[in-house]
Coordinates of C-alpha atoms in Angstrom, one line a residue:
M1 CA 0.0 0.1 0.1
A2 CA 1.7 3.4 -0.7
T3 CA -0.1 6.8 0.5
T4 CA -0.5 10.0 -1.1
S5 CA 3.0 11.2 -0.8
D6 CA 4.0 8.6 -3.5
I7 CA 2.2 9.6 -6.4
R8 CA 3.5 10.7 -9.4
N9 CA 2.6 10.5 -13.2
G10 CA 2.3 7.2 -14.6
L11 CA 1.6 5.7 -11.5
C12 CA -1.2 3.0 -11.8
I13 CA -3.6 2.5 -8.7
N14 CA -6.4 0.3 -8.1
F15 CA -9.5 2.8 -7.0
N16 CA -13.2 2.1 -7.2
H17 CA -13.2 -1.3 -8.6
D18 CA -11.0 0.0 -11.8
L19 CA -7.6 0.3 -12.8
W20 CA -6.4 4.0 -13.2
Q21 CA -3.4 5.8 -13.9
V22 CA -2.4 9.0 -12.8
Q23 CA -2.0 12.1 -15.6
E24 CA -1.6 14.8 -13.6
F25 CA -1.3 16.0 -9.9
L26 CA -0.7 18.8 -7.7
H27 CA 0.4 18.4 -4.0
V28 CA -1.6 21.6 -2.3
K29 CA -1.0 23.0 1.3
P30 CA -3.8 25.3 2.0
G31 CA -2.6 27.8 4.6
K32 CA -5.9 27.1 6.6
G33 CA -7.1 23.1 7.0
N34 CA -5.4 19.9 5.9
A35 CA -3.1 19.2 3.1
F36 CA -4.5 17.0 0.0
V37 CA -3.6 16.2 -3.4
R38 CA -5.4 16.9 -6.6
T39 CA -5.3 14.2 -9.5
K40 CA -6.4 13.5 -13.0
L41 CA -7.0 9.7 -13.2
K42 CA -7.4 7.8 -16.7
S43 CA -9.2 4.7 -16.3
L44 CA -7.3 1.6 -18.0
T45 CA -10.0 0.0 -19.0
S46 CA -12.6 2.2 -20.7
G47 CA -10.6 5.6 -21.2
K48 CA -12.6 7.6 -19.0
V49 CA -10.8 10.3 -17.4
L50 CA -11.5 11.3 -13.9
D51 CA -10.3 14.5 -11.3
H52 CA -10.4 13.4 -7.9
T53 CA -9.2 14.7 -4.9
F54 CA -7.3 12.7 -2.2
P55 CA -6.5 14.0 1.3
A56 CA -3.0 13.8 2.7
G57 CA -2.1 10.6 3.9
T58 CA -4.5 8.4 2.7
K59 CA -3.9 4.6 1.8
I60 CA -3.6 4.0 -2.3
D61 CA -3.7 0.7 -3.7
D62 CA -1.3 0.9 -6.5
I63 CA -0.3 -2.0 -8.7
R64 CA 2.9 -3.6 -10.4
V65 CA 3.2 -2.7 -14.1
E66 CA 5.7 -3.4 -16.2
N67 CA 6.7 -1.5 -19.6
R68 CA 7.7 -3.3 -22.7
T69 CA 8.9 -2.6 -25.8
Y70 CA 7.1 -3.8 -29.0
Q71 CA 6.9 -3.4 -32.7
Y72 CA 3.8 -2.7 -34.9
L73 CA 3.1 -5.3 -37.1
Y74 CA 0.0 -5.4 -39.1
K75 CA -4.2 -4.7 -38.5
D76 CA -6.7 -6.8 -39.1
D77 CA -10.3 -7.6 -38.3
T78 CA -9.3 -9.0 -34.6
G79 CA -6.8 -6.3 -33.9
L80 CA -3.8 -4.7 -33.8
H81 CA -0.9 -7.0 -33.7
F82 CA 2.3 -6.5 -32.0
M83 CA 5.7 -8.5 -31.6
N84 CA 7.8 -8.0 -28.4
V85 CA 11.3 -7.0 -29.8
D86 CA 13.1 -8.9 -27.3
D87 CA 11.3 -12.7 -27.4
Y88 CA 9.7 -12.2 -30.7
E89 CA 6.4 -13.7 -28.9
Q90 CA 3.4 -12.1 -30.7
T91 CA 0.3 -10.3 -29.1
N92 CA -2.9 -8.9 -30.3
L93 CA -4.8 -5.8 -29.1
P94 CA -8.3 -4.2 -29.4
E95 CA -8.1 -0.8 -30.8
K96 CA -9.7 0.7 -28.2
L97 CA -6.6 0.6 -26.0
I98 CA -4.7 2.6 -28.3
D99 CA -5.1 6.2 -28.2
G100 CA -4.4 7.5 -32.1
A101 CA -3.9 3.9 -33.5
D102 CA -4.5 5.6 -36.9
L103 CA -1.1 6.6 -37.0
L104 CA 0.6 3.5 -36.3
K105 CA 2.8 2.9 -39.5
E106 CA 4.2 -1.1 -39.9
G107 CA 7.5 -1.3 -38.1
D108 CA 6.8 1.3 -35.5
K109 CA 8.1 0.7 -31.9
V110 CA 5.5 1.4 -29.2
D111 CA 5.5 0.5 -25.3
I112 CA 2.9 -1.4 -23.7
L113 CA 1.9 -1.5 -20.1
F114 CA 1.5 -4.7 -18.8
H115 CA -0.1 -5.7 -15.2
A116 CA 2.9 -7.4 -13.7
E117 CA 0.8 -10.2 -11.9
E118 CA -1.8 -10.8 -14.4
E119 CA 0.3 -10.4 -17.5
R120 CA -2.3 -8.6 -19.0
P121 CA -1.8 -5.7 -21.5
L122 CA -3.1 -2.4 -19.8
A123 CA -2.3 0.4 -22.3
V124 CA -0.2 1.5 -25.2
E125 CA 2.2 4.2 -25.4
M126 CA 2.4 5.5 -28.8
P127 CA 5.6 7.9 -29.6
Q128 CA 5.0 11.0 -29.0
H129 CA 6.2 12.3 -32.5
V130 CA 5.6 10.1 -36.1
Q131 CA 6.4 11.0 -39.2
M132 CA 4.0 10.5 -42.0
E133 CA 3.9 11.3 -45.7
I134 CA 0.6 13.7 -47.2
T135 CA -0.8 11.6 -49.2
Y136 CA -4.1 13.9 -50.3
T137 CA -4.8 17.6 -49.5
E138 CA -6.3 20.4 -51.0
P139 CA -3.6 22.6 -52.8
G140 CA -1.6 25.3 -51.1
I141 CA -1.5 29.0 -51.9
K142 CA 2.5 30.3 -52.8
G143 CA 3.2 32.5 -50.2
D144 CA 0.4 32.3 -48.2
T145 CA 2.2 31.9 -44.9
A146 CA 1.3 34.6 -42.9
T147 CA -1.7 33.3 -41.3
N148 CA -2.2 30.7 -39.0
T149 CA -5.1 28.7 -40.8
L150 CA -4.9 24.8 -40.7
K151 CA -6.5 23.0 -43.8
P152 CA -7.0 19.0 -43.9
A153 CA -4.8 16.5 -44.8
T154 CA -4.6 12.9 -44.6
V155 CA -1.3 11.1 -44.4
E156 CA -0.4 7.5 -45.5
T157 CA -1.9 5.5 -42.5
G158 CA -5.5 7.4 -43.6
A159 CA -5.6 9.4 -40.6
E160 CA -6.8 13.0 -40.9
V161 CA -4.4 15.7 -39.4
K162 CA -4.6 19.6 -39.2
V163 CA -1.8 21.1 -41.3
P164 CA -0.5 24.5 -42.1
L165 CA -1.6 26.0 -46.0
F166 CA 1.9 25.8 -47.3
C167 CA 2.2 21.8 -47.0
D168 CA 1.1 19.9 -50.4
I169 CA 0.7 16.1 -51.6
G170 CA 4.2 14.2 -51.2
D171 CA 5.3 16.4 -48.2
K172 CA 6.9 14.6 -44.9
I173 CA 5.6 15.4 -42.0
K174 CA 6.1 15.0 -38.1
I175 CA 3.0 14.8 -36.0
D176 CA 2.4 14.7 -32.2
T177 CA 0.5 11.6 -31.0
R178 CA -1.1 13.0 -27.9
K179 CA -2.6 16.1 -29.9
R180 CA -2.9 14.9 -33.3
A181 CA -1.2 18.1 -34.5
Y182 CA 1.5 19.2 -36.9
V183 CA 5.0 20.3 -35.9
E184 CA 7.1 20.7 -38.7
R185 CA 7.8 19.5 -42.1
V186 CA 10.7 17.1 -42.3
K187 CA 13.5 17.5 -44.7
D188 CA 14.7 14.7 -46.6

């Protein structure tokens, strides 16, 4: 059992009959009254996000998890298939476990969070940035870079992201997977 002083980003806990991962936390010590910890928790089973406040010193049931590196192989009607880079064991995961699964290309490496006691996958952590080629977008207007206007673009995996007006078909771009946002054009 842990206490509120052990709370950190990424900590997985058993709370309200579900498994949750701490996304954000803030220790608050007001001038009057008792200290408390404000947290933002994400359910590892449903993906729901919950704001919860724990009084200081509260016991927390933390769970042991392991991060393992896997390589994305392919997608079919049963889900997404990954291969462990250490022992080449393959695993199949449903698409709902992965935020931004449409930004995965074959061969990309991801970290899969496993419940250590049950050997069950809980969540998939995408790489922070991916590089994709634009396969379709409306033509850009030369010299139109003064405004911060964005247009939709389809990338090679079929995902749609917003890009600046100067981006065109065939351009390689860097995408932030957490925000699904354009970062920059990639030069070859």
